[in-house]
Backbone as JSON, one array per atom type, in Angstrom:
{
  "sequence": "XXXXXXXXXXXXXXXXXXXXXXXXXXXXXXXXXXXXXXXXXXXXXXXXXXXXXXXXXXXXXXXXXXXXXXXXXXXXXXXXXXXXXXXXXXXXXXXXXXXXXXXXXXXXXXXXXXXXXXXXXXXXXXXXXXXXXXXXXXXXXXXXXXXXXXXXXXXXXXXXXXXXXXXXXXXXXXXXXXXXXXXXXXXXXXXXXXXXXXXXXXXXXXXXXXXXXXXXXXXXXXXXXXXXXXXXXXXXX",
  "N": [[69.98, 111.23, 102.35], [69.18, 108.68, 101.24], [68.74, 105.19, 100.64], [71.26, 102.42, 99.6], [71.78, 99.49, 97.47], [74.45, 96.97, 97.56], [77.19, 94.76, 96.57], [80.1, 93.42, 98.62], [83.03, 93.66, 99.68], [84.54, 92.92, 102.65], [87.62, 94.56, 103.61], [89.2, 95.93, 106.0], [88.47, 97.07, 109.47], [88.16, 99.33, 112.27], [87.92, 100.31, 115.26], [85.31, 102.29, 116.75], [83.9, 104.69, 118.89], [82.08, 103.16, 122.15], [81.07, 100.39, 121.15], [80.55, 100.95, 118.29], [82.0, 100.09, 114.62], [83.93, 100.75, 112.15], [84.0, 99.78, 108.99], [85.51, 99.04, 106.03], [84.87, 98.82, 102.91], [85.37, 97.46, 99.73], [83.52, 97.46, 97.24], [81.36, 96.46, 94.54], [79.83, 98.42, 93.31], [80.04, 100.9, 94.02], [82.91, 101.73, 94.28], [85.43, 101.94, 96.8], [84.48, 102.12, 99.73], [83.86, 103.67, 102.99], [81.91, 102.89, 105.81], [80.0, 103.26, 109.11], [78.96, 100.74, 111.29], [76.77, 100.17, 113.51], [76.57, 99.35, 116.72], [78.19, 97.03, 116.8], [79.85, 95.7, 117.66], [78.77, 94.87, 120.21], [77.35, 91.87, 122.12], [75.52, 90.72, 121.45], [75.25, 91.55, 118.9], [73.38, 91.69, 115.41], [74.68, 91.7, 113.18], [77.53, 91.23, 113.26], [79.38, 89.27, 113.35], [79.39, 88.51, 110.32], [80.88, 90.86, 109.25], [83.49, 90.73, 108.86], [87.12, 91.25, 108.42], [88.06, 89.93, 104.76], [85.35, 88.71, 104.08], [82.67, 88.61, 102.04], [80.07, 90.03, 101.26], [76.44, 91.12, 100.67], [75.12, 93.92, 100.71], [72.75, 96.59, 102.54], [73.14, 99.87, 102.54], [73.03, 103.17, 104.07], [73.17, 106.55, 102.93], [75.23, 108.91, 104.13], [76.0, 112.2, 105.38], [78.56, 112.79, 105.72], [82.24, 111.24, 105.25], [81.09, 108.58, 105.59], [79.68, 106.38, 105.41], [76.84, 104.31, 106.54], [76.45, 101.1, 107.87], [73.15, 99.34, 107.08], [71.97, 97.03, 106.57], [73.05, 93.24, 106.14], [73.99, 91.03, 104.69], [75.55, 87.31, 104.0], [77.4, 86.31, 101.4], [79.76, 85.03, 100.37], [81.91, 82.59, 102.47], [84.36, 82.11, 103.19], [85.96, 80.01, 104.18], [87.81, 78.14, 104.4], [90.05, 79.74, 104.17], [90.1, 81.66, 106.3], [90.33, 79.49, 107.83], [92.87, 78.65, 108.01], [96.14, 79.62, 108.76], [98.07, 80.41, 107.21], [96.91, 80.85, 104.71], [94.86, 82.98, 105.28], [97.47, 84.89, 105.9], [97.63, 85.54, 103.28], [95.95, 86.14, 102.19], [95.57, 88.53, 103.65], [97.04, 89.88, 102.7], [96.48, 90.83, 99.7], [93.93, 92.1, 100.77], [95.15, 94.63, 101.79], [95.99, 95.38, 99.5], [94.54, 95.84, 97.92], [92.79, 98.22, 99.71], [94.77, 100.45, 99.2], [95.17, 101.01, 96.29], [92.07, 101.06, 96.34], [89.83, 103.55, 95.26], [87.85, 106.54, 96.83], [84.34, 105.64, 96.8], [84.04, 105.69, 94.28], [83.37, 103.92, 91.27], [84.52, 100.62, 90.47], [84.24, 98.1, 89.11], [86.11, 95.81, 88.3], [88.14, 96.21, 89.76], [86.81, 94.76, 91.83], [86.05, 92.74, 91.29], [88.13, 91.08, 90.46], [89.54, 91.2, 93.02], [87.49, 89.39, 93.8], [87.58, 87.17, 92.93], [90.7, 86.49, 93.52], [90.38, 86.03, 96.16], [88.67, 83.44, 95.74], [89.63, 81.58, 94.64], [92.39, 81.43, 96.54], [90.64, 80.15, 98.07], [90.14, 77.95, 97.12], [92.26, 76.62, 97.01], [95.87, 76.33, 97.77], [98.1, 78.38, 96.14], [101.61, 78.82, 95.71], [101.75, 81.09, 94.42], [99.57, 83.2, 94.51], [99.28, 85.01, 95.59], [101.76, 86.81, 94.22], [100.82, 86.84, 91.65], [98.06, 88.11, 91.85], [98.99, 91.03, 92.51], [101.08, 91.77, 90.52], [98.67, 91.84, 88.39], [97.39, 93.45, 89.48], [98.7, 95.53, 89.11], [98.94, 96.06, 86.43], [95.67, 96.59, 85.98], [95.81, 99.06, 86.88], [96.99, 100.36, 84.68], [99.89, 100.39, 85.08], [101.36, 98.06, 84.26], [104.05, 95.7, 84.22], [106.61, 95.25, 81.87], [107.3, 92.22, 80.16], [107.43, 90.78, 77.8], [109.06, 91.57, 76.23], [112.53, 93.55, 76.42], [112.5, 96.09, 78.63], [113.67, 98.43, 77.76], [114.99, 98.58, 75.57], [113.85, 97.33, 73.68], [114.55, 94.78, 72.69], [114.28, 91.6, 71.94], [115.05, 88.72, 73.17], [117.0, 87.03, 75.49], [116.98, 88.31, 78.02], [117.49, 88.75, 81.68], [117.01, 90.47, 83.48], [115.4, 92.2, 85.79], [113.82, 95.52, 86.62], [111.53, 97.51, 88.06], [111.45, 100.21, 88.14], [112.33, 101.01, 85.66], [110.6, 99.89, 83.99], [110.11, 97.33, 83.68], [111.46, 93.97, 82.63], [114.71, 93.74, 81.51], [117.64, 92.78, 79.29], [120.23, 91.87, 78.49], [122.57, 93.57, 77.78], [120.78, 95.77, 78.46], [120.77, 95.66, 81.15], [119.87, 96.21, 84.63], [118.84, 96.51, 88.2], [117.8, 93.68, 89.81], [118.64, 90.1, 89.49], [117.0, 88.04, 87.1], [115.51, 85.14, 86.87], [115.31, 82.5, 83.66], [113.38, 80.83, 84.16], [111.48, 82.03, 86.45], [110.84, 84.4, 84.46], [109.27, 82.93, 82.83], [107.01, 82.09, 84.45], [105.74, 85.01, 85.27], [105.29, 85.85, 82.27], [103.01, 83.71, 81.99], [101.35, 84.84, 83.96], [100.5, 86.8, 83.23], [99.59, 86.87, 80.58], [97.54, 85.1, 79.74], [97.87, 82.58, 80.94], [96.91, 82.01, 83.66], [95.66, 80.57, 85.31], [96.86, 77.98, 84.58], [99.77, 78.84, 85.85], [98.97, 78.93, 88.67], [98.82, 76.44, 89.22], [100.83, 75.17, 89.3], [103.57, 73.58, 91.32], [105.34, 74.91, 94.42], [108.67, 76.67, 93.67], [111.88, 77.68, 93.57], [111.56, 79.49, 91.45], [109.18, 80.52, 91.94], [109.3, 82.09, 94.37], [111.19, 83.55, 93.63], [109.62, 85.1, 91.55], [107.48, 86.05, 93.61], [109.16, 87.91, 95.31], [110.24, 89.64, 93.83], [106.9, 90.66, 92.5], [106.42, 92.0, 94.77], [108.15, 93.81, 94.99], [107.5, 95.26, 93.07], [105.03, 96.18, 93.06], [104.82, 97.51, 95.7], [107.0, 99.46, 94.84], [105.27, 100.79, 93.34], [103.08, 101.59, 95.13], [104.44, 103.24, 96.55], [104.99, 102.55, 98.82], [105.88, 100.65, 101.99], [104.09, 97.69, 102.1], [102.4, 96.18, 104.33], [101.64, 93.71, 105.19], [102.83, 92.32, 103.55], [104.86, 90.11, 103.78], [104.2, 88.64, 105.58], [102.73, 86.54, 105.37], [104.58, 84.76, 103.93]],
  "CA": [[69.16, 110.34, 103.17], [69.22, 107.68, 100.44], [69.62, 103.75, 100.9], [71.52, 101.8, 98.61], [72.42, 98.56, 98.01], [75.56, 96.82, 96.9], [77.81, 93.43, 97.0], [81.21, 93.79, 98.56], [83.96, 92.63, 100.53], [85.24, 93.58, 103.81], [88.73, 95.34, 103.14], [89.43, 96.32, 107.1], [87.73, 97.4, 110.0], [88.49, 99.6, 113.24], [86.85, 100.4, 116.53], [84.67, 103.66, 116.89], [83.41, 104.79, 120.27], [82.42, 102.34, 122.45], [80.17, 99.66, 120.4], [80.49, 100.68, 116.66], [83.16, 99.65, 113.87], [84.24, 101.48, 111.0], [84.04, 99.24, 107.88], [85.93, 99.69, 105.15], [84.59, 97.83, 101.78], [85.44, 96.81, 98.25], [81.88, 97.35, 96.51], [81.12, 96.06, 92.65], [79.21, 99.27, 92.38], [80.63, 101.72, 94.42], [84.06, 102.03, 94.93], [85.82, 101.92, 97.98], [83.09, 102.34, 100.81], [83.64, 103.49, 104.44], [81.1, 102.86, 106.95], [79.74, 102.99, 110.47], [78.08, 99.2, 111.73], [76.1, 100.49, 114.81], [76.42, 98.76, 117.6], [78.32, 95.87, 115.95], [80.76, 94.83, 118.64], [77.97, 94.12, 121.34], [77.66, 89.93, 121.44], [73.46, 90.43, 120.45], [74.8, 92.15, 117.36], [72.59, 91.24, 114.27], [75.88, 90.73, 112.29], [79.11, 91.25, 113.73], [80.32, 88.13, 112.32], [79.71, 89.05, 108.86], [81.66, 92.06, 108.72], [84.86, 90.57, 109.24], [88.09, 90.92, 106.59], [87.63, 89.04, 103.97], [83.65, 88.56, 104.34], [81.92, 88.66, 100.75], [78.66, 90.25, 102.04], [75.3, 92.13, 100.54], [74.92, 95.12, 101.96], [72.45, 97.62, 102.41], [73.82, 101.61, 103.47], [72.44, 104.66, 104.17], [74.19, 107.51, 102.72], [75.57, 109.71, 105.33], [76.05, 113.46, 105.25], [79.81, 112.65, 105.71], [82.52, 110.59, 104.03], [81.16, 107.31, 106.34], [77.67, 105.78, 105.21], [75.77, 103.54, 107.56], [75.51, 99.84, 107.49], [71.66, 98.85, 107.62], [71.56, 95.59, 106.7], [73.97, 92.51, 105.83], [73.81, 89.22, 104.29], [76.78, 86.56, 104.25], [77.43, 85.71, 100.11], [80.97, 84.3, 100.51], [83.01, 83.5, 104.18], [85.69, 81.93, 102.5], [85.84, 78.83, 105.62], [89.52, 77.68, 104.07], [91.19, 80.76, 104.12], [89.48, 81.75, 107.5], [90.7, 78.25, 109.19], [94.03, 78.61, 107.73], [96.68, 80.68, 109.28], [98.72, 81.02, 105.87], [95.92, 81.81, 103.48], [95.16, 84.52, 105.96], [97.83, 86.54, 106.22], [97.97, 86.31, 102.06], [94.29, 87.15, 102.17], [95.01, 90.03, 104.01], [98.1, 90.97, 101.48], [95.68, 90.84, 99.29], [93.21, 93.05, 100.59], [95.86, 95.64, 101.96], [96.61, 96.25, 98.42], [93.23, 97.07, 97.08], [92.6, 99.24, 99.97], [95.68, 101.18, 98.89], [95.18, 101.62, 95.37], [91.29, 101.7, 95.71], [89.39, 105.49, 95.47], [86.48, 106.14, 97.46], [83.2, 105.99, 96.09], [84.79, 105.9, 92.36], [83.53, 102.65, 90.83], [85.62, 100.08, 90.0], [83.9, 96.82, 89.06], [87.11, 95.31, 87.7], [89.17, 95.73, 91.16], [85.69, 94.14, 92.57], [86.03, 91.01, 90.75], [89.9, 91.18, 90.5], [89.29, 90.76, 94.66], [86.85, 88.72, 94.48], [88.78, 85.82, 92.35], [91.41, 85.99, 93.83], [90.03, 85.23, 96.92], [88.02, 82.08, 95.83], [91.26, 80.88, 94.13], [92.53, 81.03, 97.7], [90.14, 79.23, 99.1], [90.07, 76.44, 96.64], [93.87, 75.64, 96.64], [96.68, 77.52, 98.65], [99.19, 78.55, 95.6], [102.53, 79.65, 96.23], [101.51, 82.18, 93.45], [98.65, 83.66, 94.28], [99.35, 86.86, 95.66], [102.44, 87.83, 93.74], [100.0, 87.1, 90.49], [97.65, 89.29, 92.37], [100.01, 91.34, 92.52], [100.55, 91.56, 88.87], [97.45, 91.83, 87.5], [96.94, 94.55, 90.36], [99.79, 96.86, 88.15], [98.09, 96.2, 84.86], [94.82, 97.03, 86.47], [96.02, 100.26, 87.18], [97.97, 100.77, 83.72], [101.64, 100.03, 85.17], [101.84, 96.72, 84.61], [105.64, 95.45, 84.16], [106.85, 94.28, 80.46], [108.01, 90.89, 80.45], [108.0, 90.37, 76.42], [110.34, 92.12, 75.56], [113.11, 94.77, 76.85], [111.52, 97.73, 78.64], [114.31, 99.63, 77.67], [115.74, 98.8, 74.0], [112.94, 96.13, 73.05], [115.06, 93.22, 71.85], [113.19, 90.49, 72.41], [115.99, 88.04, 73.78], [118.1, 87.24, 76.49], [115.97, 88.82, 78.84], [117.63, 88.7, 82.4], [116.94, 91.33, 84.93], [114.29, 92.64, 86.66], [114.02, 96.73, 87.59], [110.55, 97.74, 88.14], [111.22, 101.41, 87.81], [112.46, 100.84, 84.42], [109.37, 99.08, 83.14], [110.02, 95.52, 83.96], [112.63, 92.95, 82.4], [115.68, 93.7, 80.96], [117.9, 92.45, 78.38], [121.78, 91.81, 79.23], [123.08, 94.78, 77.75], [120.37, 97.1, 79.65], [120.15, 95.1, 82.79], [120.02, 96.53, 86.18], [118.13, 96.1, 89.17], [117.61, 92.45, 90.58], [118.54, 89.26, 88.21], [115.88, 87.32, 86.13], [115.96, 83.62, 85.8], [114.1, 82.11, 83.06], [111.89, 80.22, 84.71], [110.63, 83.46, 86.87], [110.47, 85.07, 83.29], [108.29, 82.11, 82.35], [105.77, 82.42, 85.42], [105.76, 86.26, 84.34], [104.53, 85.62, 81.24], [102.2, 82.88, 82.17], [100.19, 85.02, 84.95], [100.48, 88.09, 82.73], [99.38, 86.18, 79.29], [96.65, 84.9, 80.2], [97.5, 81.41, 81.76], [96.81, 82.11, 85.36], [95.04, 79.09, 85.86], [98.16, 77.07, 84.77], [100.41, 79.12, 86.68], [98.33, 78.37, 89.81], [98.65, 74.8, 89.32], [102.34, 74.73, 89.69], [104.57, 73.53, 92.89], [106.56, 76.15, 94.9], [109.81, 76.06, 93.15], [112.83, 78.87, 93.15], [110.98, 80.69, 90.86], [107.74, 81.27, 92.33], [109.48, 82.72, 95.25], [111.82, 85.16, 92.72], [108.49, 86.17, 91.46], [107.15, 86.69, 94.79], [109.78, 88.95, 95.5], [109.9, 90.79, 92.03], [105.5, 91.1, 92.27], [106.1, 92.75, 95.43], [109.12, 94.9, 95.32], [107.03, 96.39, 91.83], [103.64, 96.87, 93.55], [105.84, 98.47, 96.62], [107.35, 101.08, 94.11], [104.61, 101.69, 92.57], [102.27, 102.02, 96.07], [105.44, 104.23, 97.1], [104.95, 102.75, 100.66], [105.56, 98.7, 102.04], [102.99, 96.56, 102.49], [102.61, 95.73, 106.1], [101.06, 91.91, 105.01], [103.34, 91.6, 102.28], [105.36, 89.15, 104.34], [103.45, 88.04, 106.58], [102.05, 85.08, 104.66], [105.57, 83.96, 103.38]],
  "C": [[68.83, 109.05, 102.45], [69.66, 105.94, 100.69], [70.24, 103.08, 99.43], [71.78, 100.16, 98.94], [73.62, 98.1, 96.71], [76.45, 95.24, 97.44], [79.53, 94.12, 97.2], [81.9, 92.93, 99.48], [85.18, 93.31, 101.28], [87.02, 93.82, 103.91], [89.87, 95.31, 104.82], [87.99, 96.76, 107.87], [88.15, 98.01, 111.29], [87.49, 100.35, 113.94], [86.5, 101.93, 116.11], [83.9, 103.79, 117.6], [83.19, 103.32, 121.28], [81.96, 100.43, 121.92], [80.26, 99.81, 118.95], [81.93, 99.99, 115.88], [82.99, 100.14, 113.12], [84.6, 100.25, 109.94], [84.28, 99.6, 106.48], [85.2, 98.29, 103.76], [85.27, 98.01, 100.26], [83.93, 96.64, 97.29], [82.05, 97.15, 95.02], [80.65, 97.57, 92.22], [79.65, 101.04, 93.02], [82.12, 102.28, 94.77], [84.39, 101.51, 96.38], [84.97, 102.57, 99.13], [83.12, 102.39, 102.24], [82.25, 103.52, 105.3], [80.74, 102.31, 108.13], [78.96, 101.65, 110.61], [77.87, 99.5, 113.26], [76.36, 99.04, 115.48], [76.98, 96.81, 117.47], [79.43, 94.99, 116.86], [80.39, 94.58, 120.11], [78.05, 92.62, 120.7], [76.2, 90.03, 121.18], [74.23, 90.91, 119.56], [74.28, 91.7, 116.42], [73.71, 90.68, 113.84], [77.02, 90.85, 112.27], [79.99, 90.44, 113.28], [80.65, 87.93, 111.08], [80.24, 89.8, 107.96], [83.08, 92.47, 109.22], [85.93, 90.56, 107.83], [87.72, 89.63, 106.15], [86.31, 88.77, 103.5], [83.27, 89.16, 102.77], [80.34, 88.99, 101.41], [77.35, 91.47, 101.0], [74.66, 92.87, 101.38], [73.84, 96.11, 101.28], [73.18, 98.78, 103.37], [73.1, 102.4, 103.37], [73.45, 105.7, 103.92], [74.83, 108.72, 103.69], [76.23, 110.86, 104.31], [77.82, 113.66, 105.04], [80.45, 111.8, 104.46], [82.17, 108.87, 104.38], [79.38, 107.54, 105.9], [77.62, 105.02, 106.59], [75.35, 102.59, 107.46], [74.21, 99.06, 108.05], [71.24, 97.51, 108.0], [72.67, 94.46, 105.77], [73.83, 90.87, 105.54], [74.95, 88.38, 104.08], [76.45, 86.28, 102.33], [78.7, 84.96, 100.25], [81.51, 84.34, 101.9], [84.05, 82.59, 103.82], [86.38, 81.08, 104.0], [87.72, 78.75, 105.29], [90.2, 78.91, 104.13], [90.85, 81.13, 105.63], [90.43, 80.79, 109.05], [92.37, 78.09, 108.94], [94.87, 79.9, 107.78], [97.55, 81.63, 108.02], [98.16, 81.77, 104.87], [95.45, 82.74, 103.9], [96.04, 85.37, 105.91], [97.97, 86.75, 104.27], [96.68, 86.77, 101.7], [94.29, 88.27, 102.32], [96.13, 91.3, 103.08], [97.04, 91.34, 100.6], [94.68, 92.9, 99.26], [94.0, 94.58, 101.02], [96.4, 96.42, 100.56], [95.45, 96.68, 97.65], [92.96, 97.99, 97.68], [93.67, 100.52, 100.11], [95.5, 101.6, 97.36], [93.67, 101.82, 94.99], [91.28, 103.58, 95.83], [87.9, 105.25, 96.01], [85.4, 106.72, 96.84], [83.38, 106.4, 94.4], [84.61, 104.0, 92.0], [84.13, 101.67, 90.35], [85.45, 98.51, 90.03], [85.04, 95.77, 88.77], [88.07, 94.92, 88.71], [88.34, 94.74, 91.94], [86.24, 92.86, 92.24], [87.55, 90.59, 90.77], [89.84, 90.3, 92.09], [88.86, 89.63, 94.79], [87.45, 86.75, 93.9], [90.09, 85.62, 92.86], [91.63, 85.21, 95.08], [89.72, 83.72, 97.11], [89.15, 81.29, 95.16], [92.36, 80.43, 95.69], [91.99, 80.2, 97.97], [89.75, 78.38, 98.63], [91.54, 76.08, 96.61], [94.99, 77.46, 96.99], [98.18, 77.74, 97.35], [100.49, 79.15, 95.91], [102.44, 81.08, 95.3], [100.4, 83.31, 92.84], [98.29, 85.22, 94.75], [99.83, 87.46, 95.12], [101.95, 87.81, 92.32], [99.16, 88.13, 90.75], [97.88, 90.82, 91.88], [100.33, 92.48, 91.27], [99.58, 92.2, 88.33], [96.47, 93.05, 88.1], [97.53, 95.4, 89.44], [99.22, 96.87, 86.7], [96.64, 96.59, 84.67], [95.14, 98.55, 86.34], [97.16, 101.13, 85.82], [99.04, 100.82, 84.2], [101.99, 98.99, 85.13], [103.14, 96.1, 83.67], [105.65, 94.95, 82.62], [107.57, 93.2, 80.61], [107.96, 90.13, 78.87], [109.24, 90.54, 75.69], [111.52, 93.12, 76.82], [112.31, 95.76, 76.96], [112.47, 98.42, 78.41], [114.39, 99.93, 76.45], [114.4, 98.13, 73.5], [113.31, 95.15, 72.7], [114.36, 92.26, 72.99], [113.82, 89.02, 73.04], [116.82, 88.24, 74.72], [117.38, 88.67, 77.78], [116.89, 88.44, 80.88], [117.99, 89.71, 83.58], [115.46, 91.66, 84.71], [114.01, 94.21, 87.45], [112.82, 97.4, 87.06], [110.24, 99.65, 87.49], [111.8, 102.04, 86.31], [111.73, 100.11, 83.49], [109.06, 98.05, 82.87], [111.23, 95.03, 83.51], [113.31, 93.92, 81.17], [116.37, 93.17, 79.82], [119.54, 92.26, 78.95], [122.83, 92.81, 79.05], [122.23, 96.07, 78.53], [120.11, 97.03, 80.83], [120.75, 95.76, 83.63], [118.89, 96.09, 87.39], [118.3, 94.65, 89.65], [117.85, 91.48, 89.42], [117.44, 88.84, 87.89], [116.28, 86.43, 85.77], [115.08, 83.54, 84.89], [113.1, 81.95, 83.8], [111.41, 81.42, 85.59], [110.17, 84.29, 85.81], [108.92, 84.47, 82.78], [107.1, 82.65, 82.87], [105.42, 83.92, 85.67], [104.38, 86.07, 83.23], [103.7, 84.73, 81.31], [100.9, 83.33, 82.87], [100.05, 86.28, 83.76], [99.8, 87.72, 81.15], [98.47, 85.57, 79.06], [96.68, 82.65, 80.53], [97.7, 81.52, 83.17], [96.8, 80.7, 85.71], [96.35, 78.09, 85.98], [99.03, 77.14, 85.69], [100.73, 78.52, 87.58], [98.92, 77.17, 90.25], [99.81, 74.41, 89.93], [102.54, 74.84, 90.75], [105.08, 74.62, 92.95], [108.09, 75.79, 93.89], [110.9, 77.59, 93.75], [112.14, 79.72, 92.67], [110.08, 81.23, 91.23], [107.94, 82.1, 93.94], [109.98, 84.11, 94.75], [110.58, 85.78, 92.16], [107.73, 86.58, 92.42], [107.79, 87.77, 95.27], [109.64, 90.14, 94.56], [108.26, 91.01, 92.18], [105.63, 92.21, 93.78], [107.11, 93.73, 95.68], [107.93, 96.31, 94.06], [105.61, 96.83, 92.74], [103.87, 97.79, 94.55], [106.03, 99.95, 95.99], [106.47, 101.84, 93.36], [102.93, 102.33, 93.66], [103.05, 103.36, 96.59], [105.11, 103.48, 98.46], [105.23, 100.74, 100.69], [104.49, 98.63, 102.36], [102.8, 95.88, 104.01], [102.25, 93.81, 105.87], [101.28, 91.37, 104.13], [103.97, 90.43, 102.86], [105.15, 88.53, 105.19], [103.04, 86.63, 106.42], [103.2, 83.92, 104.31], [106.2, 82.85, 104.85]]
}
């Protein structure tokens, strides 16, 4: 019978009877968080508008007897206007959140995917990169301890000549152990740039060739390693 409260960010959401919505969240302090929003798709609702994907919101819940709490009360902290008014940064918004609510766990804390989310969002919605999901992406697999090698050979280790790409072999290649998909440099580069810790730079850069081959390569690896596609992996492209 407990209330809590918590900052999070609206994941999904689907109908339940004839007036409620099932809200799925992204919480800093809780994990992955389903719950009921009474009466939230009447037009009086208190806050129907706030508990839309994407929506950065402070929430209070009531703990429910089930695996669905009860949202009490809702405050707007982020609505992310540029990604919102823009049809592109939407659908990579919603790549985005389709992939945390796949590798979160419910009610298993996970401040790290929180903020992970929540940056990559506002990175959206200050500047539309061609590289901001399949960094995402990325930094989603190293999150979760699988994240791809791109220093060296995942097979032998030599540290040169680096050109392939096969995810289920532990990332980049070498030319004697290459298989899977090729590897230009420059995709190697922007690799090692989001993975190394220059995101920011990354970011900065024009679309080119490469930031599409790593678009492909961030999402064939997060794919094999969700085991399932992405329904809003391509959506955005």
């Amino acid at each position: 019978m407990s209330l809590y409260r918590d900052q999070g960010i609206v994941l999904r959401t689907y109908k339940l009877g004839e007036a409620d919505r099932i809200v799925v969240f992204c919480t800093r302090g809780h994990g992955k968080v389903r719950a009921v929003a009474k009466g939230v798709r009447k037009t009086r609702s208190r806050f129907g508008g706030r508990l839309e994907p994407t929506s950065h919101v402070q929430l209070q819940l009531h703990r429910g007897r089930s695996e669905l709490d009860i949202v009490t009360q809702v405050e707007s902290v982020d609505q992310f206007r540029e990604v919102r008014e823009d049809l592109g940064r939407l659908g990579k918004a919603m790549a985005m959140l389709e992939a945390v609510d796949r590798v979160g766990v419910d009610r298993e804390s996970d401040g790290a995917l929180y903020r992970m989310l929540l940056g990559g969002l506002r990175a959206l919605d200050a500047g539309d990169s061609a590289l901001v999901v399949p960094a995402f992406y990325l930094k989603l697999l190293v999150h979760d301890g699988v994240g791809p090698e791109v220093g060296e050979c995942a097979s032998c280790g030599a540290d040169g000549d680096l050109s392939a790409f096969d995810y289920g072999s532990g990332g980049a290649l070498c030319r004697n152990c290459r298989r899977g998909t090729p590897l230009s440099p420059g995709a190697l580069d922007l690799m090692r740039m989001v993975l190394g810790g220059s995101l920011s730079a990354a970011l900065a850069l024009p679309p080119s060739p490469a930031t599409s081959e790593v678009e492909h390569l961030a999402t064939t690896a997060i794919e094999h390693h969700l085991e399932r596609c992405l329904r809003a992996a391509g959506a955005y492209s």
